mmCIF file of C-alpha atoms in Angstrom:
data_model
loop_
_atom_site.group_PDB
_atom_site.id
_atom_site.type_symbol
_atom_site.label_atom_id
_atom_site.label_comp_id
_atom_site.label_asym_id
_atom_site.label_seq_id
_atom_site.Cartn_x
_atom_site.Cartn_y
_atom_site.Cartn_z
ATOM 1 C CA MET A 1 -32.383 -26.908 -8.586
ATOM 2 C CA GLU A 2 -31.542 -27.970 -12.201
ATOM 3 C CA THR A 3 -28.510 -31.206 -11.957
ATOM 4 C CA TYR A 4 -25.864 -28.493 -13.731
ATOM 5 C CA GLN A 5 -26.193 -26.369 -9.958
ATOM 6 C CA ILE A 6 -25.638 -29.482 -8.615
ATOM 7 C CA ILE A 7 -22.908 -30.050 -9.887
ATOM 8 C CA ALA A 8 -21.145 -26.682 -9.808
ATOM 9 C CA LEU A 9 -22.362 -26.471 -5.648
ATOM 10 C CA VAL A 10 -20.475 -29.897 -4.956
ATOM 11 C CA LEU A 11 -17.326 -28.624 -7.014
ATOM 12 C CA VAL A 12 -17.962 -25.568 -5.741
ATOM 13 C CA ALA A 13 -17.704 -27.162 -1.662
ATOM 14 C CA ALA A 14 -14.650 -29.324 -2.918
ATOM 15 C CA LEU A 15 -12.819 -26.713 -3.833
ATOM 16 C CA ALA A 16 -13.503 -24.910 -0.767
ATOM 17 C CA GLY A 17 -12.142 -28.489 1.552
ATOM 18 C CA ILE A 18 -8.636 -28.515 -0.221
ATOM 19 C CA GLY A 19 -8.722 -24.141 0.309
ATOM 20 C CA SER A 20 -8.980 -25.214 4.154
ATOM 21 C CA VAL A 21 -5.928 -27.506 3.937
ATOM 22 C CA LEU A 22 -3.954 -25.927 1.453
ATOM 23 C CA ASP A 23 -4.490 -22.219 2.468
ATOM 24 C CA GLU A 24 -3.118 -20.550 -0.687
ATOM 25 C CA ALA A 25 -5.580 -19.396 -2.934
ATOM 26 C CA GLN A 26 -7.627 -18.645 0.444
ATOM 27 C CA THR A 27 -11.066 -20.206 -1.224
ATOM 28 C CA HIS A 28 -12.608 -21.927 1.853
ATOM 29 C CA ARG A 29 -12.696 -17.856 3.124
ATOM 30 C CA PRO A 30 -15.850 -17.292 3.842
ATOM 31 C CA LEU A 31 -16.193 -13.910 1.282
ATOM 32 C CA VAL A 32 -14.538 -16.403 -1.879
ATOM 33 C CA VAL A 33 -17.394 -18.838 -0.926
ATOM 34 C CA CYS A 34 -20.290 -17.798 -0.563
ATOM 35 C CA THR A 35 -19.854 -15.245 -3.344
ATOM 36 C CA LEU A 36 -19.137 -18.464 -6.052
ATOM 37 C CA VAL A 37 -22.419 -20.344 -4.465
ATOM 38 C CA GLY A 38 -24.289 -17.354 -5.027
ATOM 39 C CA ILE A 39 -23.440 -17.257 -8.463
ATOM 40 C CA VAL A 40 -24.431 -20.375 -8.834
ATOM 41 C CA LEU A 41 -27.546 -19.987 -7.923
ATOM 42 C CA GLY A 42 -28.683 -16.752 -9.232
ATOM 43 C CA ASP A 43 -28.295 -14.621 -6.053
ATOM 44 C CA ILE A 44 -24.920 -13.467 -6.038
ATOM 45 C CA LYS A 45 -26.095 -10.001 -3.549
ATOM 46 C CA THR A 46 -26.895 -12.392 -0.972
ATOM 47 C CA GLY A 47 -23.629 -14.420 -1.052
ATOM 48 C CA ILE A 48 -21.140 -11.819 -0.695
ATOM 49 C CA ILE A 49 -23.418 -9.271 1.844
ATOM 50 C CA LEU A 50 -23.861 -12.812 4.220
ATOM 51 C CA GLY A 51 -19.915 -13.684 2.998
ATOM 52 C CA GLY A 52 -18.602 -10.717 4.079
ATOM 53 C CA THR A 53 -20.151 -11.384 7.725
ATOM 54 C CA LEU A 54 -19.004 -14.892 8.360
ATOM 55 C CA GLU A 55 -15.707 -12.939 6.403
ATOM 56 C CA MET A 56 -15.267 -10.796 9.715
ATOM 57 C CA MET A 57 -15.986 -13.413 11.888
ATOM 58 C CA ALA A 58 -13.585 -16.056 11.109
ATOM 59 C CA LEU A 59 -11.085 -12.778 10.694
ATOM 60 C CA GLY A 60 -9.322 -13.975 14.150
ATOM 61 C CA TRP A 61 -10.700 -18.488 13.476
ATOM 62 C CA MET A 62 -6.530 -20.293 12.759
ATOM 63 C CA ASN A 63 -5.099 -22.612 13.976
ATOM 64 C CA VAL A 64 -2.531 -23.046 16.205
ATOM 65 C CA GLY A 65 -0.617 -25.786 17.578
ATOM 66 C CA LEU A 66 -3.043 -28.651 18.853
ATOM 67 C CA ALA A 67 -5.895 -25.828 18.743
ATOM 68 C CA MET A 68 -8.608 -26.431 15.366
ATOM 69 C CA ALA A 69 -9.804 -23.791 14.968
ATOM 70 C CA PRO A 70 -13.997 -23.359 14.040
ATOM 71 C CA ASP A 71 -14.574 -24.881 10.260
ATOM 72 C CA THR A 72 -15.329 -21.905 7.622
ATOM 73 C CA ALA A 73 -15.729 -23.944 4.244
ATOM 74 C CA ILE A 74 -18.875 -26.403 5.392
ATOM 75 C CA ALA A 75 -20.308 -23.232 7.265
ATOM 76 C CA SER A 76 -20.367 -20.642 4.702
ATOM 77 C CA VAL A 77 -20.984 -23.066 1.522
ATOM 78 C CA ILE A 78 -24.074 -25.093 3.116
ATOM 79 C CA SER A 79 -25.623 -21.802 5.283
ATOM 80 C CA THR A 80 -25.375 -19.575 1.934
ATOM 81 C CA ILE A 81 -27.080 -22.007 0.417
ATOM 82 C CA LEU A 82 -29.770 -22.716 2.863
ATOM 83 C CA VAL A 83 -30.517 -18.906 2.800
ATOM 84 C CA ILE A 84 -30.478 -18.380 -0.292
ATOM 85 C CA THR A 85 -32.888 -21.598 -1.016
ATOM 86 C CA THR A 86 -35.197 -21.108 1.673
ATOM 87 C CA HIS A 87 -35.668 -17.534 1.242
ATOM 88 C CA GLN A 88 -33.923 -16.587 5.060
ATOM 89 C CA GLY A 89 -32.452 -13.233 6.477
ATOM 90 C CA ILE A 90 -28.751 -13.248 7.213
ATOM 91 C CA GLY A 91 -29.902 -13.372 10.710
ATOM 92 C CA GLN A 92 -30.327 -16.514 9.572
ATOM 93 C CA GLY A 93 -27.360 -17.730 8.106
ATOM 94 C CA ILE A 94 -25.242 -16.445 10.922
ATOM 95 C CA ALA A 95 -26.904 -18.318 13.687
ATOM 96 C CA ILE A 96 -26.184 -21.513 11.040
ATOM 97 C CA ALA A 97 -22.881 -20.515 9.847
ATOM 98 C CA VAL A 98 -21.747 -20.625 13.823
ATOM 99 C CA ALA A 99 -23.464 -24.151 14.889
ATOM 100 C CA LEU A 100 -22.366 -25.823 11.220
ATOM 101 C CA ALA A 101 -18.643 -24.398 11.552
ATOM 102 C CA ALA A 102 -18.695 -25.775 15.335
ATOM 103 C CA ALA A 103 -19.833 -29.432 14.024
ATOM 104 C CA GLY A 104 -17.062 -28.539 10.724
ATOM 105 C CA GLN A 105 -14.793 -28.903 13.374
ATOM 106 C CA VAL A 106 -15.172 -31.522 15.338
ATOM 107 C CA LEU A 107 -14.457 -33.468 11.521
ATOM 108 C CA THR A 108 -11.952 -31.885 11.097
ATOM 109 C CA ILE A 109 -10.541 -33.171 13.201
ATOM 110 C CA PHE A 110 -12.406 -36.566 12.425
ATOM 111 C CA ILE A 111 -10.543 -35.878 8.683
ATOM 112 C CA ARG A 112 -7.431 -34.666 9.961
ATOM 113 C CA THR A 113 -6.768 -38.205 12.151
ATOM 114 C CA ILE A 114 -7.435 -40.709 9.124
ATOM 115 C CA ALA A 115 -4.556 -38.548 7.183
ATOM 116 C CA VAL A 116 -2.064 -39.442 10.091
ATOM 117 C CA PHE A 117 -2.389 -42.522 7.688
ATOM 118 C CA PHE A 118 -1.221 -41.012 4.805
ATOM 119 C CA VAL A 119 1.431 -39.122 6.286
ATOM 120 C CA HIS A 120 3.591 -42.274 7.087
ATOM 121 C CA LYS A 121 1.890 -44.491 3.983
ATOM 122 C CA ALA A 122 4.396 -41.257 1.861
ATOM 123 C CA ASP A 123 6.973 -41.802 4.214
ATOM 124 C CA THR A 124 7.264 -45.322 3.519
ATOM 125 C CA TYR A 125 7.194 -44.228 -0.076
ATOM 126 C CA ALA A 126 10.115 -41.308 0.665
ATOM 127 C CA GLU A 127 12.799 -43.987 2.261
ATOM 128 C CA SER A 128 12.404 -45.919 -1.098
ATOM 129 C CA GLY A 129 12.113 -43.254 -3.917
ATOM 130 C CA ASN A 130 8.942 -44.048 -4.640
ATOM 131 C CA ILE A 131 7.731 -40.877 -5.908
ATOM 132 C CA ARG A 132 4.032 -41.373 -7.743
ATOM 133 C CA GLY A 133 3.508 -42.684 -4.330
ATOM 134 C CA ILE A 134 4.386 -39.660 -2.335
ATOM 135 C CA GLU A 135 2.473 -38.005 -4.942
ATOM 136 C CA PHE A 136 -0.653 -40.571 -4.398
ATOM 137 C CA MET A 137 -0.797 -39.925 -0.815
ATOM 138 C CA HIS A 138 -1.489 -36.546 -0.829
ATOM 139 C CA LEU A 139 -3.959 -36.540 -3.312
ATOM 140 C CA SER A 140 -6.297 -38.737 -1.538
ATOM 141 C CA ALA A 141 -5.607 -36.788 1.813
ATOM 142 C CA LEU A 142 -6.710 -33.834 -0.543
ATOM 143 C CA SER A 143 -9.593 -35.961 -1.649
ATOM 144 C CA LEU A 144 -10.631 -36.615 2.113
ATOM 145 C CA GLN A 145 -10.843 -32.566 2.671
ATOM 146 C CA ALA A 146 -12.637 -32.136 -0.027
ATOM 147 C CA LEU A 147 -14.940 -34.721 0.712
ATOM 148 C CA ARG A 148 -15.132 -33.323 4.097
ATOM 149 C CA VAL A 149 -17.261 -30.597 2.422
ATOM 150 C CA ALA A 150 -19.005 -31.853 -1.012
ATOM 151 C CA LEU A 151 -20.646 -35.135 0.938
ATOM 152 C CA PRO A 152 -22.301 -32.863 3.527
ATOM 153 C CA THR A 153 -22.714 -30.575 0.492
ATOM 154 C CA LEU A 154 -24.556 -32.575 -0.924
ATOM 155 C CA ALA A 155 -26.776 -34.385 1.853
ATOM 156 C CA VAL A 156 -28.138 -31.277 2.121
ATOM 157 C CA LEU A 157 -29.007 -30.969 -1.769
ATOM 158 C CA MET A 158 -31.243 -34.047 -1.511
ATOM 159 C CA LEU A 159 -33.430 -32.943 1.212
ATOM 160 C CA ASP A 160 -36.565 -31.146 0.621
ATOM 161 C CA VAL A 161 -36.497 -27.516 0.438
ATOM 162 C CA ASN A 162 -39.618 -27.663 2.526
ATOM 163 C CA THR A 163 -38.520 -29.893 4.709
ATOM 164 C CA VAL A 164 -35.154 -27.510 5.497
ATOM 165 C CA GLN A 165 -38.198 -24.442 5.824
ATOM 166 C CA SER A 166 -40.185 -26.439 7.741
ATOM 167 C CA VAL A 167 -36.669 -27.882 10.262
ATOM 168 C CA LEU A 168 -35.774 -23.941 10.124
ATOM 169 C CA ASN A 169 -38.114 -22.668 11.295
ATOM 170 C CA SER A 170 -39.019 -24.960 14.711
ATOM 171 C CA ILE A 171 -34.949 -22.930 15.796
ATOM 172 C CA PRO A 172 -36.510 -22.222 18.903
ATOM 173 C CA GLU A 173 -35.471 -17.808 18.108
ATOM 174 C CA VAL A 174 -34.015 -18.080 21.752
ATOM 175 C CA VAL A 175 -31.494 -19.798 19.892
ATOM 176 C CA THR A 176 -30.954 -18.284 17.076
ATOM 177 C CA LYS A 177 -30.714 -14.901 18.733
ATOM 178 C CA GLY A 178 -28.271 -16.283 20.683
ATOM 179 C CA LEU A 179 -25.911 -17.569 18.245
ATOM 180 C CA GLN A 180 -26.361 -14.349 16.227
ATOM 181 C CA ILE A 181 -25.346 -12.483 19.374
ATOM 182 C CA GLY A 182 -22.517 -14.928 19.113
ATOM 183 C CA GLY A 183 -21.534 -14.225 16.170
ATOM 184 C CA GLY A 184 -21.098 -10.674 16.907
ATOM 185 C CA ILE A 185 -18.804 -11.732 19.590
ATOM 186 C CA VAL A 186 -16.988 -13.602 17.823
ATOM 187 C CA VAL A 187 -16.822 -11.301 15.159
ATOM 188 C CA VAL A 188 -14.850 -8.608 17.643
ATOM 189 C CA VAL A 189 -13.234 -11.442 20.006
ATOM 190 C CA GLY A 190 -11.513 -11.969 15.876
ATOM 191 C CA TYR A 191 -10.019 -7.634 14.836
ATOM 192 C CA ALA A 192 -8.948 -7.329 18.807
ATOM 193 C CA MET A 193 -6.626 -11.036 17.662
ATOM 194 C CA VAL A 194 -5.867 -9.726 14.710
ATOM 195 C CA VAL A 195 -4.852 -6.354 16.555
ATOM 196 C CA ASN A 196 -2.316 -7.782 19.303
ATOM 197 C CA MET A 197 -0.870 -10.004 16.403
ATOM 198 C CA MET A 198 0.107 -7.172 14.557
ATOM 199 C CA ASN A 199 1.210 -5.312 17.881
ATOM 200 C CA VAL A 200 1.560 -1.684 16.280
ATOM 201 C CA LYS A 201 0.219 0.034 19.400
ATOM 202 C CA HIS A 202 1.172 3.512 17.990
ATOM 203 C CA LEU A 203 -1.647 3.153 15.215
ATOM 204 C CA MET A 204 -4.073 2.225 18.072
ATOM 205 C CA PRO A 205 -5.609 6.115 17.938
ATOM 206 C CA PHE A 206 -6.833 5.009 14.245
ATOM 207 C CA LEU A 207 -8.337 2.114 15.741
ATOM 208 C CA PHE A 208 -10.405 3.971 18.120
ATOM 209 C CA ALA A 209 -10.874 7.418 16.154
ATOM 210 C CA GLY A 210 -12.789 4.872 13.356
ATOM 211 C CA PHE A 211 -14.676 2.554 15.881
ATOM 212 C CA LEU A 212 -15.850 6.355 17.480
ATOM 213 C CA ILE A 213 -16.935 7.425 14.161
ATOM 214 C CA ALA A 214 -19.178 4.301 13.202
ATOM 215 C CA ALA A 215 -20.335 4.358 16.733
ATOM 216 C CA PHE A 216 -22.164 8.452 16.544
ATOM 217 C CA THR A 217 -21.655 9.366 13.097
ATOM 218 C CA ASN A 218 -24.229 7.519 10.535
ATOM 219 C CA PHE A 219 -21.488 7.363 7.765
ATOM 220 C CA ASN A 220 -21.176 3.668 5.793
ATOM 221 C CA LEU A 221 -18.443 1.068 5.460
ATOM 222 C CA VAL A 222 -17.754 3.121 1.755
ATOM 223 C CA GLY A 223 -17.378 6.542 3.753
ATOM 224 C CA LEU A 224 -15.964 4.226 6.614
ATOM 225 C CA GLY A 225 -13.379 3.600 3.734
ATOM 226 C CA GLY A 226 -12.851 6.222 1.914
ATOM 227 C CA MET A 227 -11.916 8.310 5.289
ATOM 228 C CA GLY A 228 -8.714 5.238 6.294
ATOM 229 C CA LEU A 229 -7.567 5.662 3.109
ATOM 230 C CA VAL A 230 -7.412 9.427 3.921
ATOM 231 C CA ALA A 231 -5.768 9.230 7.232
ATOM 232 C CA ALA A 232 -3.994 6.492 5.717
ATOM 233 C CA ILE A 233 -1.878 8.556 3.516
ATOM 234 C CA ILE A 234 -1.812 11.497 5.009
ATOM 235 C CA TYR A 235 -0.117 9.922 8.367
ATOM 236 C CA LEU A 236 2.741 8.306 5.833
ATOM 237 C CA GLN A 237 3.494 12.043 4.647
ATOM 238 C CA VAL A 238 3.579 13.905 7.874
ATOM 239 C CA ASN A 239 4.887 10.785 9.759
ATOM 240 C CA PRO A 240 9.898 11.743 9.607
ATOM 241 C CA ARG A 241 10.064 7.464 8.944
ATOM 242 C CA PHE A 242 8.422 7.413 6.083
ATOM 243 C CA SER A 243 9.701 10.967 4.579
ATOM 244 C CA THR A 244 12.778 10.562 1.754
ATOM 245 C CA ALA A 245 13.267 14.000 1.711
ATOM 246 C CA SER A 246 16.491 14.843 -0.680
ATOM 247 C CA LYS A 247 19.442 16.875 0.535
ATOM 248 C CA THR A 248 20.724 18.819 -1.555
ATOM 249 C CA VAL A 249 23.956 20.119 -1.725
ATOM 250 C CA SER A 250 25.087 22.926 -3.597
ATOM 251 C CA ARG A 251 28.875 23.405 -6.008
ATOM 252 C CA PRO A 252 29.299 27.047 -6.573
ATOM 253 C CA ALA A 253 31.656 27.354 -9.560
ATOM 254 C CA VAL A 254 34.238 30.033 -8.914
ATOM 255 C CA ALA A 255 37.168 30.164 -11.295
ATOM 256 C CA SER A 256 40.688 30.900 -10.142
ATOM 257 C CA ALA A 257 42.066 33.990 -11.640
ATOM 258 C CA THR A 258 45.188 31.875 -13.602
ATOM 259 C CA ASP A 259 42.036 29.871 -15.270
ATOM 260 C CA ASP A 260 40.581 32.931 -16.378
ATOM 261 C CA ASP A 261 44.455 34.385 -17.325
ATOM 262 C CA ASP A 262 44.839 31.451 -19.254
ATOM 263 C CA LEU A 263 41.300 32.165 -21.071
ATOM 264 C CA ASP A 264 42.705 35.377 -22.258
ATOM 265 C CA SER A 265 45.158 34.082 -23.275
#
């Protein structure tokens, strides 16, 4: 691997780590991270496919209260690097990503615990009106999040490809298959969480119809997406809640006899 590729991958990892905290640009999402890694390594197709697959898994992962979700950033970066450089399959990438997400979850809790110090220090600076001190604390905490993903990525990049390949091949098939099945279950649970959160019971027939069509036909994702778009347009046109029929009130012009007499005169 070239030096510029290593630098670029570390920067992508750092950006993903920062994005996992800011959430504004969504740079930690698997579809974004895996695609960027694929571009750097010259295999964007594998990056997009793996990113889309992991995105379906991570769809329902979110931090709720004190419950910390699995780490998508470190899982996406390292799994894509390993899949592309060692020529593994997408199934192997999913198995690697599930294990890395669990490990990254522990690392995230550790880093956020350390970040409490910066929060209290920023409060101290706020009491004295030190704006630069507050900004420095924020940047320091963000730097920890960047290093949380960048350093493990750099460690993987420094390993020999043959060593990584042998380690991956030594993993028993029962473990990799189990993680793949678990990842599939996570996808279903993620969809269920999102649908439950949306709470749109009147749209449930479309969801069930989509599952039935996907299960008993050979339509690909493009075909299913097109059918969904057509169904949505028809629903918007048929549902009276979204129809804006204009009521035209006609006002016939009736000329009075006095007006006609005035005109004749």
